[in-house]
Amino acid sequence: MKAFLLSCSVFSALVLSSAVSVACAQDPGMMAAQQAMDAAQQANQQAMQASQQASQQAMQDAQNAAQNQAPAVAMTRAPKFSSGSGKLTTGTLVRITSPSHYATIYYTTDGWSPTTKSKKYTGPVKISHDTVLQAMAIAPNMTHSVIARAEYTVPGSSPVLPATLSTDGVLRAGTKLRLVTATQVNSKAVQVGDRLPLQLDQDIMAGDKVILAKGTTVDALVTQADPPGHAGIPGDIVFEVNALAANGITISVLGGETMEGPNHLKRTVGLLMIPGIGPATLLAHGDQAVIKPGMTFCVTVQTDTPLLATAAAAGTGSR
């Protein structure tokens, strides 16, 4: 009897389900709703698939870019001086060290920015007069450091004055000639290819005759000029001198200098640690490079150059 009642219940449920299905199939509104639900599910699945494909493509592009990009190169740490800026007694020895292992240090004492063409540090630098000491370091497989700078004053010292250059009538190869800047130049205004006016800073004589007088104009050529960049990167100016021409004489010379503006790398790195302010410092520019009038440097004569014959032809006489 119980089995008969259970069979009747199952049969009734099947009949009811079939009736509902038939009713649904015959109701146009419910059919439209079901179709809309199916379409929405299908669109959602397609959107998810498209999103996954885009994400996978973005990851692949990033991996390809990382593989094609040159690896980052570490920067050599800045040199340190045994004496900071300030007053020193004449003859004080200043030592320069680099925190980076196996780094080579280059330095200048005349206000120009050091490069790998500057004097290599091999021992203490003697400070005997007012001096601007600047140094940079470069370690293997690293970029060069920022420039370290110290200004020293030596009470009672006198500036180094250029000596008159005396010759036997021939200016010999290897002779150093001292030049001086004549105007102020700013990296904001100068461009590659511009002429930079200089002057000879000493008399060049043959016997008792002044062949080329102090103040003779010399042209330098600007070979690099960059304005300041973001993150405190300074501007720079690079120039070279290839010839000195005056009074019918052309002297082949080789020399030039580099000037960088003050760098603010330490300040930028420090400000980056301040929430809300740090990221904005990456947009801040460094300082302009400025070459001031009166800055001296030397060029080297490249070939033996006769002075007397050319000077006589040009009508140069004695003082």
PDB file of C-alpha atoms in Angstrom:
ATOM      1  CA  MET A   1       0.000   0.000   0.000  1.00  0.00           C
ATOM      2  CA  LYS A   2       2.849   2.392   0.953  1.00  0.00           C
ATOM      3  CA  ALA A   3       4.655   1.582  -2.264  1.00  0.00           C
ATOM      4  CA  PHE A   4       1.502   2.284  -4.229  1.00  0.00           C
ATOM      5  CA  LEU A   5       1.075   5.683  -2.530  1.00  0.00           C
ATOM      6  CA  LEU A   6       4.794   6.597  -3.201  1.00  0.00           C
ATOM      7  CA  SER A   7       4.427   5.715  -6.875  1.00  0.00           C
ATOM      8  CA  CYS A   8       1.316   7.896  -7.069  1.00  0.00           C
ATOM      9  CA  SER A   9       3.193  10.827  -5.495  1.00  0.00           C
ATOM     10  CA  VAL A  10       6.092  10.554  -7.952  1.00  0.00           C
ATOM     11  CA  PHE A  11       3.717  10.308 -10.884  1.00  0.00           C
ATOM     12  CA  SER A  12       1.836  13.389  -9.672  1.00  0.00           C
ATOM     13  CA  ALA A  13       5.098  15.395  -9.343  1.00  0.00           C
ATOM     14  CA  LEU A  14       6.161  14.468 -12.848  1.00  0.00           C
ATOM     15  CA  VAL A  15       2.798  15.449 -14.227  1.00  0.00           C
ATOM     16  CA  LEU A  16       2.932  18.790 -12.356  1.00  0.00           C
ATOM     17  CA  SER A  17       6.474  19.518 -13.568  1.00  0.00           C
ATOM     18  CA  SER A  18       5.472  18.758 -17.121  1.00  0.00           C
ATOM     19  CA  ALA A  19       2.493  20.998 -16.774  1.00  0.00           C
ATOM     20  CA  VAL A  20       4.635  23.873 -15.466  1.00  0.00           C
ATOM     21  CA  SER A  21       7.133  23.382 -18.302  1.00  0.00           C
ATOM     22  CA  VAL A  22       4.353  23.386 -20.818  1.00  0.00           C
ATOM     23  CA  ALA A  23       2.864  26.485 -19.216  1.00  0.00           C
ATOM     24  CA  CYS A  24       6.246  28.253 -19.324  1.00  0.00           C
ATOM     25  CA  ALA A  25       6.790  27.229 -22.892  1.00  0.00           C
ATOM     26  CA  GLN A  26       3.447  28.661 -23.786  1.00  0.00           C
ATOM     27  CA  ASP A  27       4.030  32.013 -21.856  1.00  0.00           C
ATOM     28  CA  PRO A  28       5.785  34.513 -24.247  1.00  0.00           C
ATOM     29  CA  GLY A  29       6.823  36.859 -21.405  1.00  0.00           C
ATOM     30  CA  MET A  30       8.624  34.166 -19.478  1.00  0.00           C
ATOM     31  CA  MET A  31      10.267  32.925 -22.639  1.00  0.00           C
ATOM     32  CA  ALA A  32      11.632  36.446 -23.348  1.00  0.00           C
ATOM     33  CA  ALA A  33      12.890  36.778 -19.788  1.00  0.00           C
ATOM     34  CA  GLN A  34      14.709  33.455 -20.031  1.00  0.00           C
ATOM     35  CA  GLN A  35      16.281  34.437 -23.318  1.00  0.00           C
ATOM     36  CA  ALA A  36      17.433  37.768 -21.836  1.00  0.00           C
ATOM     37  CA  MET A  37      19.029  35.956 -18.892  1.00  0.00           C
ATOM     38  CA  ASP A  38      20.818  33.570 -21.243  1.00  0.00           C
ATOM     39  CA  ALA A  39      22.080  36.462 -23.377  1.00  0.00           C
ATOM     40  CA  ALA A  40      23.331  38.350 -20.300  1.00  0.00           C
ATOM     41  CA  GLN A  41      25.208  35.296 -19.051  1.00  0.00           C
ATOM     42  CA  GLN A  42      26.794  34.798 -22.463  1.00  0.00           C
ATOM     43  CA  ALA A  43      27.847  38.487 -22.678  1.00  0.00           C
ATOM     44  CA  ASN A  44      29.300  38.323 -19.171  1.00  0.00           C
ATOM     45  CA  GLN A  45      31.332  35.246 -20.084  1.00  0.00           C
ATOM     46  CA  GLN A  46      32.615  36.937 -23.248  1.00  0.00           C
ATOM     47  CA  ALA A  47      33.598  40.051 -21.283  1.00  0.00           C
ATOM     48  CA  MET A  48      35.476  37.950 -18.725  1.00  0.00           C
ATOM     49  CA  GLN A  49      37.311  36.110 -21.490  1.00  0.00           C
ATOM     50  CA  ALA A  50      38.233  39.391 -23.199  1.00  0.00           C
ATOM     51  CA  SER A  51      39.496  40.834 -19.885  1.00  0.00           C
ATOM     52  CA  GLN A  52      41.614  37.761 -19.226  1.00  0.00           C
ATOM     53  CA  GLN A  53      43.079  37.929 -22.733  1.00  0.00           C
ATOM     54  CA  ALA A  54      43.893  41.646 -22.352  1.00  0.00           C
ATOM     55  CA  SER A  55      45.531  41.027 -18.984  1.00  0.00           C
ATOM     56  CA  GLN A  56      47.612  38.181 -20.384  1.00  0.00           C
ATOM     57  CA  GLN A  57      48.653  40.351 -23.357  1.00  0.00           C
ATOM     58  CA  ALA A  58      49.650  43.213 -21.036  1.00  0.00           C
ATOM     59  CA  MET A  59      51.763  40.848 -18.933  1.00  0.00           C
ATOM     60  CA  GLN A  60      53.405  39.500 -22.071  1.00  0.00           C
ATOM     61  CA  ASP A  61      54.135  43.016 -23.344  1.00  0.00           C
ATOM     62  CA  ALA A  62      55.660  43.958 -19.994  1.00  0.00           C
ATOM     63  CA  GLN A  63      57.858  40.869 -20.028  1.00  0.00           C
ATOM     64  CA  ASN A  64      59.000  41.609 -23.571  1.00  0.00           C
ATOM     65  CA  ALA A  65      59.784  45.221 -22.647  1.00  0.00           C
ATOM     66  CA  ALA A  66      61.758  44.093 -19.603  1.00  0.00           C
ATOM     67  CA  GLN A  67      63.756  41.664 -21.735  1.00  0.00           C
ATOM     68  CA  ASN A  68      64.503  44.305 -24.370  1.00  0.00           C
ATOM     69  CA  GLN A  69      65.333  47.056 -21.888  1.00  0.00           C
ATOM     70  CA  ALA A  70      68.974  47.580 -20.914  1.00  0.00           C
ATOM     71  CA  PRO A  71      69.653  46.639 -17.302  1.00  0.00           C
ATOM     72  CA  ALA A  72      69.882  49.482 -14.796  1.00  0.00           C
ATOM     73  CA  VAL A  73      73.437  50.537 -13.947  1.00  0.00           C
ATOM     74  CA  ALA A  74      74.341  51.506 -10.404  1.00  0.00           C
ATOM     75  CA  MET A  75      75.844  54.915  -9.696  1.00  0.00           C
ATOM     76  CA  THR A  76      79.235  55.251  -8.044  1.00  0.00           C
ATOM     77  CA  ARG A  77      79.005  56.909  -4.648  1.00  0.00           C
ATOM     78  CA  ALA A  78      80.262  60.488  -4.377  1.00  0.00           C
ATOM     79  CA  PRO A  79      83.843  61.115  -3.170  1.00  0.00           C
ATOM     80  CA  LYS A  80      84.552  62.553   0.267  1.00  0.00           C
ATOM     81  CA  PHE A  81      87.142  65.140   1.318  1.00  0.00           C
ATOM     82  CA  SER A  82      89.194  64.928   4.490  1.00  0.00           C
ATOM     83  CA  SER A  83      88.534  68.662   5.048  1.00  0.00           C
ATOM     84  CA  GLY A  84      85.221  70.366   4.456  1.00  0.00           C
ATOM     85  CA  SER A  85      84.783  73.852   3.003  1.00  0.00           C
ATOM     86  CA  GLY A  86      86.298  76.642   5.038  1.00  0.00           C
ATOM     87  CA  LYS A  87      89.597  78.251   6.013  1.00  0.00           C
ATOM     88  CA  LEU A  88      92.820  76.255   5.779  1.00  0.00           C
ATOM     89  CA  THR A  89      96.428  77.058   6.514  1.00  0.00           C
ATOM     90  CA  THR A  90      98.718  77.150   3.506  1.00  0.00           C
ATOM     91  CA  GLY A  91     100.124  73.759   2.588  1.00  0.00           C
ATOM     92  CA  THR A  92      97.210  71.768   4.032  1.00  0.00           C
ATOM     93  CA  LEU A  93      96.866  68.328   2.435  1.00  0.00           C
ATOM     94  CA  VAL A  94      93.340  67.273   1.520  1.00  0.00           C
ATOM     95  CA  ARG A  95      92.677  63.595   0.903  1.00  0.00           C
ATOM     96  CA  ILE A  96      89.892  62.356  -1.363  1.00  0.00           C
ATOM     97  CA  THR A  97      88.269  58.954  -0.882  1.00  0.00           C
ATOM     98  CA  SER A  98      85.409  57.071  -2.516  1.00  0.00           C
ATOM     99  CA  PRO A  99      83.016  54.782  -0.603  1.00  0.00           C
ATOM    100  CA  SER A 100      82.717  52.641  -3.773  1.00  0.00           C
ATOM    101  CA  HIS A 101      85.347  49.902  -4.059  1.00  0.00           C
ATOM    102  CA  TYR A 102      87.903  50.124  -6.890  1.00  0.00           C
ATOM    103  CA  ALA A 103      86.678  53.560  -7.935  1.00  0.00           C
ATOM    104  CA  THR A 104      88.974  55.930  -9.830  1.00  0.00           C
ATOM    105  CA  ILE A 105      88.787  59.557  -8.698  1.00  0.00           C
ATOM    106  CA  TYR A 106      89.297  62.589 -10.946  1.00  0.00           C
ATOM    107  CA  TYR A 107      89.536  66.130  -9.614  1.00  0.00           C
ATOM    108  CA  THR A 108      90.003  69.803 -10.500  1.00  0.00           C
ATOM    109  CA  THR A 109      91.174  72.803  -8.490  1.00  0.00           C
ATOM    110  CA  ASP A 110      90.280  75.649 -10.866  1.00  0.00           C
ATOM    111  CA  GLY A 111      86.489  75.787 -10.689  1.00  0.00           C
ATOM    112  CA  TRP A 112      85.837  73.613 -13.756  1.00  0.00           C
ATOM    113  CA  SER A 113      83.840  70.408 -13.402  1.00  0.00           C
ATOM    114  CA  PRO A 114      85.936  67.206 -13.349  1.00  0.00           C
ATOM    115  CA  THR A 115      85.614  64.548 -16.053  1.00  0.00           C
ATOM    116  CA  THR A 116      87.563  61.403 -16.904  1.00  0.00           C
ATOM    117  CA  LYS A 117      89.993  63.713 -18.756  1.00  0.00           C
ATOM    118  CA  SER A 118      90.801  65.623 -15.570  1.00  0.00           C
ATOM    119  CA  LYS A 119      93.725  64.942 -13.262  1.00  0.00           C
ATOM    120  CA  LYS A 120      93.565  61.492 -11.684  1.00  0.00           C
ATOM    121  CA  TYR A 121      93.792  61.413  -7.911  1.00  0.00           C
ATOM    122  CA  THR A 122      96.950  59.607  -6.776  1.00  0.00           C
ATOM    123  CA  GLY A 123      97.598  61.292  -3.451  1.00  0.00           C
ATOM    124  CA  PRO A 124      96.713  64.244  -1.211  1.00  0.00           C
ATOM    125  CA  VAL A 125      96.026  67.618  -2.832  1.00  0.00           C
ATOM    126  CA  LYS A 126      98.073  70.504  -1.388  1.00  0.00           C
ATOM    127  CA  ILE A 127      96.037  73.651  -0.799  1.00  0.00           C
ATOM    128  CA  SER A 128      98.282  76.736  -0.876  1.00  0.00           C
ATOM    129  CA  HIS A 129      95.827  79.426  -2.004  1.00  0.00           C
ATOM    130  CA  ASP A 130      92.078  79.973  -2.359  1.00  0.00           C
ATOM    131  CA  THR A 131      90.857  76.852  -4.140  1.00  0.00           C
ATOM    132  CA  VAL A 132      87.644  75.272  -5.381  1.00  0.00           C
ATOM    133  CA  LEU A 133      88.223  71.509  -5.143  1.00  0.00           C
ATOM    134  CA  GLN A 134      85.844  69.278  -7.086  1.00  0.00           C
ATOM    135  CA  ALA A 135      85.985  65.516  -7.542  1.00  0.00           C
ATOM    136  CA  MET A 136      84.047  62.713  -9.208  1.00  0.00           C
ATOM    137  CA  ALA A 137      84.512  58.941  -8.979  1.00  0.00           C
ATOM    138  CA  ILE A 138      83.745  56.075 -11.316  1.00  0.00           C
ATOM    139  CA  ALA A 139      83.840  52.394 -10.332  1.00  0.00           C
ATOM    140  CA  PRO A 140      83.868  49.353 -12.653  1.00  0.00           C
ATOM    141  CA  ASN A 141      80.460  48.591 -14.212  1.00  0.00           C
ATOM    142  CA  MET A 142      78.936  51.740 -12.698  1.00  0.00           C
ATOM    143  CA  THR A 143      78.103  55.239 -13.877  1.00  0.00           C
ATOM    144  CA  HIS A 144      80.171  58.116 -12.546  1.00  0.00           C
ATOM    145  CA  SER A 145      79.222  59.734  -9.274  1.00  0.00           C
ATOM    146  CA  VAL A 146      77.790  63.180  -8.715  1.00  0.00           C
ATOM    147  CA  ILE A 147      80.428  65.860  -8.248  1.00  0.00           C
ATOM    148  CA  ALA A 148      81.632  66.589  -4.721  1.00  0.00           C
ATOM    149  CA  ARG A 149      82.710  70.183  -4.095  1.00  0.00           C
ATOM    150  CA  ALA A 150      84.576  72.112  -1.397  1.00  0.00           C
ATOM    151  CA  GLU A 151      85.708  75.736  -1.318  1.00  0.00           C
ATOM    152  CA  TYR A 152      88.844  76.605   0.661  1.00  0.00           C
ATOM    153  CA  THR A 153      90.198  80.005   1.604  1.00  0.00           C
ATOM    154  CA  VAL A 154      93.804  80.431   2.684  1.00  0.00           C
ATOM    155  CA  PRO A 155      94.299  83.693   4.633  1.00  0.00           C
ATOM    156  CA  GLY A 156      97.262  85.701   3.358  1.00  0.00           C
ATOM    157  CA  SER A 157      97.625  83.785   0.096  1.00  0.00           C
ATOM    158  CA  SER A 158      97.959  85.533  -3.252  1.00  0.00           C
ATOM    159  CA  PRO A 159      96.318  84.496  -6.534  1.00  0.00           C
ATOM    160  CA  VAL A 160      98.503  82.700  -9.051  1.00  0.00           C
ATOM    161  CA  LEU A 161      99.393  85.147 -11.824  1.00  0.00           C
ATOM    162  CA  PRO A 162     100.163  83.952 -15.349  1.00  0.00           C
ATOM    163  CA  ALA A 163     103.765  84.239 -16.432  1.00  0.00           C
ATOM    164  CA  THR A 164     104.898  85.702 -19.730  1.00  0.00           C
ATOM    165  CA  LEU A 165     105.729  82.958 -22.216  1.00  0.00           C
ATOM    166  CA  SER A 166     109.135  83.496 -23.806  1.00  0.00           C
ATOM    167  CA  THR A 167     110.206  81.566 -26.908  1.00  0.00           C
ATOM    168  CA  ASP A 168     113.189  81.400 -29.249  1.00  0.00           C
ATOM    169  CA  GLY A 169     110.937  82.284 -32.153  1.00  0.00           C
ATOM    170  CA  VAL A 170     109.214  78.902 -32.365  1.00  0.00           C
ATOM    171  CA  LEU A 171     106.246  77.889 -30.225  1.00  0.00           C
ATOM    172  CA  ARG A 172     106.964  74.250 -29.479  1.00  0.00           C
ATOM    173  CA  ALA A 173     104.473  71.390 -29.480  1.00  0.00           C
ATOM    174  CA  GLY A 174     103.430  70.479 -25.942  1.00  0.00           C
ATOM    175  CA  THR A 175     103.634  74.061 -24.648  1.00  0.00           C
ATOM    176  CA  LYS A 176     100.760  75.061 -22.382  1.00  0.00           C
ATOM    177  CA  LEU A 177      98.916  78.294 -23.137  1.00  0.00           C
ATOM    178  CA  ARG A 178      96.684  79.882 -20.536  1.00  0.00           C
ATOM    179  CA  LEU A 179      93.291  81.216 -21.596  1.00  0.00           C
ATOM    180  CA  VAL A 180      90.551  83.036 -19.687  1.00  0.00           C
ATOM    181  CA  THR A 181      86.793  83.322 -20.201  1.00  0.00           C
ATOM    182  CA  ALA A 182      85.627  86.752 -21.344  1.00  0.00           C
ATOM    183  CA  THR A 183      81.855  86.684 -20.718  1.00  0.00           C
ATOM    184  CA  GLN A 184      79.255  84.911 -18.616  1.00  0.00           C
ATOM    185  CA  VAL A 185      77.532  81.966 -20.311  1.00  0.00           C
ATOM    186  CA  ASN A 186      74.435  80.128 -19.076  1.00  0.00           C
ATOM    187  CA  SER A 187      73.306  76.644 -20.145  1.00  0.00           C
ATOM    188  CA  LYS A 188      69.798  78.062 -20.594  1.00  0.00           C
ATOM    189  CA  ALA A 189      70.891  80.263 -23.496  1.00  0.00           C
ATOM    190  CA  VAL A 190      73.847  78.516 -25.144  1.00  0.00           C
ATOM    191  CA  GLN A 191      73.492  75.834 -27.826  1.00  0.00           C
ATOM    192  CA  VAL A 192      75.765  73.310 -29.500  1.00  0.00           C
ATOM    193  CA  GLY A 193      77.744  75.024 -32.256  1.00  0.00           C
ATOM    194  CA  ASP A 194      77.799  78.435 -30.551  1.00  0.00           C
ATOM    195  CA  ARG A 195      81.065  80.338 -30.228  1.00  0.00           C
ATOM    196  CA  LEU A 196      82.346  81.008 -26.738  1.00  0.00           C
ATOM    197  CA  PRO A 197      84.614  84.095 -26.524  1.00  0.00           C
ATOM    198  CA  LEU A 198      87.901  83.603 -24.679  1.00  0.00           C
ATOM    199  CA  GLN A 199      91.118  85.579 -24.332  1.00  0.00           C
ATOM    200  CA  LEU A 200      94.793  84.763 -24.133  1.00  0.00           C
ATOM    201  CA  ASP A 201      95.831  85.277 -20.493  1.00  0.00           C
ATOM    202  CA  GLN A 202      99.551  85.843 -21.037  1.00  0.00           C
ATOM    203  CA  ASP A 203     101.947  87.522 -23.445  1.00  0.00           C
ATOM    204  CA  ILE A 204     103.708  85.247 -25.937  1.00  0.00           C
ATOM    205  CA  MET A 205     107.130  86.651 -26.839  1.00  0.00           C
ATOM    206  CA  ALA A 206     109.935  85.895 -29.266  1.00  0.00           C
ATOM    207  CA  GLY A 207     113.071  87.502 -27.912  1.00  0.00           C
ATOM    208  CA  ASP A 208     112.088  91.039 -26.897  1.00  0.00           C
ATOM    209  CA  LYS A 209     109.036  91.153 -29.145  1.00  0.00           C
ATOM    210  CA  VAL A 210     105.479  90.514 -28.010  1.00  0.00           C
ATOM    211  CA  ILE A 211     104.064  88.354 -30.779  1.00  0.00           C
ATOM    212  CA  LEU A 212     100.664  87.635 -29.224  1.00  0.00           C
ATOM    213  CA  ALA A 213      99.547  89.962 -26.469  1.00  0.00           C
ATOM    214  CA  LYS A 214      97.547  89.141 -23.412  1.00  0.00           C
ATOM    215  CA  GLY A 215      93.888  89.767 -24.226  1.00  0.00           C
ATOM    216  CA  THR A 216      94.090  88.369 -27.768  1.00  0.00           C
ATOM    217  CA  THR A 217      90.668  86.974 -28.685  1.00  0.00           C
ATOM    218  CA  VAL A 218      90.308  83.194 -28.926  1.00  0.00           C
ATOM    219  CA  ASP A 219      87.146  81.373 -30.021  1.00  0.00           C
ATOM    220  CA  ALA A 220      85.944  78.151 -28.420  1.00  0.00           C
ATOM    221  CA  LEU A 221      83.248  75.897 -29.863  1.00  0.00           C
ATOM    222  CA  VAL A 222      80.378  74.646 -27.687  1.00  0.00           C
ATOM    223  CA  THR A 223      80.147  70.868 -28.217  1.00  0.00           C
ATOM    224  CA  GLN A 224      77.485  70.061 -25.621  1.00  0.00           C
ATOM    225  CA  ALA A 225      74.826  72.133 -23.897  1.00  0.00           C
ATOM    226  CA  ASP A 226      72.031  70.627 -21.832  1.00  0.00           C
ATOM    227  CA  PRO A 227      69.427  72.452 -19.752  1.00  0.00           C
ATOM    228  CA  PRO A 228      68.637  71.148 -16.272  1.00  0.00           C
ATOM    229  CA  GLY A 229      66.503  68.017 -16.088  1.00  0.00           C
ATOM    230  CA  HIS A 230      63.953  66.593 -13.676  1.00  0.00           C
ATOM    231  CA  ALA A 231      64.875  65.046 -10.304  1.00  0.00           C
ATOM    232  CA  GLY A 232      67.479  67.749  -9.690  1.00  0.00           C
ATOM    233  CA  ILE A 233      69.721  66.912 -12.670  1.00  0.00           C
ATOM    234  CA  PRO A 234      71.846  70.023 -13.427  1.00  0.00           C
ATOM    235  CA  GLY A 235      72.533  71.695 -16.744  1.00  0.00           C
ATOM    236  CA  ASP A 236      75.934  71.411 -18.397  1.00  0.00           C
ATOM    237  CA  ILE A 237      78.177  73.111 -20.955  1.00  0.00           C
ATOM    238  CA  VAL A 238      81.150  71.538 -22.740  1.00  0.00           C
ATOM    239  CA  PHE A 239      83.465  73.456 -25.074  1.00  0.00           C
ATOM    240  CA  GLU A 240      86.729  72.883 -26.896  1.00  0.00           C
ATOM    241  CA  VAL A 241      89.462  75.021 -28.439  1.00  0.00           C
ATOM    242  CA  ASN A 242      91.197  73.823 -31.612  1.00  0.00           C
ATOM    243  CA  ALA A 243      93.108  76.855 -32.826  1.00  0.00           C
ATOM    244  CA  LEU A 244      94.363  80.283 -31.863  1.00  0.00           C
ATOM    245  CA  ALA A 245      94.589  82.701 -34.797  1.00  0.00           C
ATOM    246  CA  ALA A 246      95.892  86.289 -34.632  1.00  0.00           C
ATOM    247  CA  ASN A 247      98.454  88.548 -36.344  1.00  0.00           C
ATOM    248  CA  GLY A 248      98.686  86.164 -39.270  1.00  0.00           C
ATOM    249  CA  ILE A 249      99.601  83.278 -36.976  1.00  0.00           C
ATOM    250  CA  THR A 250      97.473  80.155 -36.590  1.00  0.00           C
ATOM    251  CA  ILE A 251      98.424  77.914 -33.688  1.00  0.00           C
ATOM    252  CA  SER A 252      96.904  74.438 -33.545  1.00  0.00           C
ATOM    253  CA  VAL A 253      95.936  73.703 -29.952  1.00  0.00           C
ATOM    254  CA  LEU A 254      93.897  71.146 -28.061  1.00  0.00           C
ATOM    255  CA  GLY A 255      91.896  71.768 -24.913  1.00  0.00           C
ATOM    256  CA  GLY A 256      88.522  72.503 -23.423  1.00  0.00           C
ATOM    257  CA  GLU A 257      86.500  72.337 -20.251  1.00  0.00           C
ATOM    258  CA  THR A 258      83.207  71.169 -18.767  1.00  0.00           C
ATOM    259  CA  MET A 259      80.872  73.055 -16.465  1.00  0.00           C
ATOM    260  CA  GLU A 260      77.966  71.443 -14.608  1.00  0.00           C
ATOM    261  CA  GLY A 261      75.471  73.249 -12.445  1.00  0.00           C
ATOM    262  CA  PRO A 262      75.200  72.314  -8.751  1.00  0.00           C
ATOM    263  CA  ASN A 263      73.464  68.948  -8.298  1.00  0.00           C
ATOM    264  CA  HIS A 264      70.696  68.368  -5.778  1.00  0.00           C
ATOM    265  CA  LEU A 265      70.621  64.571  -5.774  1.00  0.00           C
ATOM    266  CA  LYS A 266      70.905  64.230  -1.989  1.00  0.00           C
ATOM    267  CA  ARG A 267      68.150  66.799  -1.427  1.00  0.00           C
ATOM    268  CA  THR A 268      65.902  65.101  -3.989  1.00  0.00           C
ATOM    269  CA  VAL A 269      66.427  61.658  -2.442  1.00  0.00           C
ATOM    270  CA  GLY A 270      65.682  63.059   1.005  1.00  0.00           C
ATOM    271  CA  LEU A 271      62.463  64.769  -0.092  1.00  0.00           C
ATOM    272  CA  LEU A 272      61.282  61.597  -1.813  1.00  0.00           C
ATOM    273  CA  MET A 273      60.853  60.063   1.635  1.00  0.00           C
ATOM    274  CA  ILE A 274      58.300  62.691   2.695  1.00  0.00           C
ATOM    275  CA  PRO A 275      54.679  61.536   2.060  1.00  0.00           C
ATOM    276  CA  GLY A 276      52.726  63.852  -0.209  1.00  0.00           C
ATOM    277  CA  ILE A 277      55.829  65.849  -1.153  1.00  0.00           C
ATOM    278  CA  GLY A 278      58.253  63.199  -2.344  1.00  0.00           C
ATOM    279  CA  PRO A 279      56.799  62.362  -5.784  1.00  0.00           C
ATOM    280  CA  ALA A 280      56.579  66.059  -6.685  1.00  0.00           C
ATOM    281  CA  THR A 281      60.348  66.453  -6.251  1.00  0.00           C
ATOM    282  CA  LEU A 282      60.899  64.239  -9.292  1.00  0.00           C
ATOM    283  CA  LEU A 283      59.481  67.082 -11.392  1.00  0.00           C
ATOM    284  CA  ALA A 284      61.860  69.683  -9.901  1.00  0.00           C
ATOM    285  CA  HIS A 285      64.714  70.776 -12.185  1.00  0.00           C
ATOM    286  CA  GLY A 286      68.368  71.129 -11.258  1.00  0.00           C
ATOM    287  CA  ASP A 287      70.392  74.334 -11.536  1.00  0.00           C
ATOM    288  CA  GLN A 288      71.772  75.918 -14.671  1.00  0.00           C
ATOM    289  CA  ALA A 289      75.470  75.591 -15.510  1.00  0.00           C
ATOM    290  CA  VAL A 290      77.112  79.023 -15.441  1.00  0.00           C
ATOM    291  CA  ILE A 291      80.544  79.901 -16.810  1.00  0.00           C
ATOM    292  CA  LYS A 292      81.690  83.165 -15.242  1.00  0.00           C
ATOM    293  CA  PRO A 293      84.124  85.650 -16.757  1.00  0.00           C
ATOM    294  CA  GLY A 294      87.684  85.362 -15.472  1.00  0.00           C
ATOM    295  CA  MET A 295      87.824  81.549 -15.275  1.00  0.00           C
ATOM    296  CA  THR A 296      91.185  80.236 -16.503  1.00  0.00           C
ATOM    297  CA  PHE A 297      92.323  76.992 -18.102  1.00  0.00           C
ATOM    298  CA  CYS A 298      95.127  75.736 -20.356  1.00  0.00           C
ATOM    299  CA  VAL A 299      95.330  74.366 -23.891  1.00  0.00           C
ATOM    300  CA  THR A 300      98.248  72.437 -25.394  1.00  0.00           C
ATOM    301  CA  VAL A 301     100.089  73.431 -28.575  1.00  0.00           C
ATOM    302  CA  GLN A 302      99.894  70.559 -31.088  1.00  0.00           C
ATOM    303  CA  THR A 303     102.635  71.380 -33.611  1.00  0.00           C
ATOM    304  CA  ASP A 304     105.803  73.488 -33.695  1.00  0.00           C
ATOM    305  CA  THR A 305     104.739  76.949 -34.896  1.00  0.00           C
ATOM    306  CA  PRO A 306     107.193  79.635 -36.155  1.00  0.00           C
ATOM    307  CA  LEU A 307     106.415  83.060 -34.737  1.00  0.00           C
ATOM    308  CA  LEU A 308     108.990  85.580 -35.967  1.00  0.00           C
ATOM    309  CA  ALA A 309     108.514  85.275 -39.738  1.00  0.00           C
ATOM    310  CA  THR A 310     104.737  85.369 -39.592  1.00  0.00           C
ATOM    311  CA  ALA A 311     104.774  88.194 -37.078  1.00  0.00           C
ATOM    312  CA  ALA A 312     107.125  90.264 -39.250  1.00  0.00           C
ATOM    313  CA  ALA A 313     104.911  89.680 -42.276  1.00  0.00           C
ATOM    314  CA  ALA A 314     101.919  90.838 -40.238  1.00  0.00           C
ATOM    315  CA  GLY A 315     103.778  93.953 -39.053  1.00  0.00           C
ATOM    316  CA  THR A 316     103.942  93.059 -35.364  1.00  0.00           C
ATOM    317  CA  GLY A 317     106.594  95.062 -33.517  1.00  0.00           C
ATOM    318  CA  SER A 318     108.067  95.199 -30.054  1.00  0.00           C
ATOM    319  CA  ARG A 319     106.454  96.965 -27.156  1.00  0.00           C
TER     320      ARG A 319
END
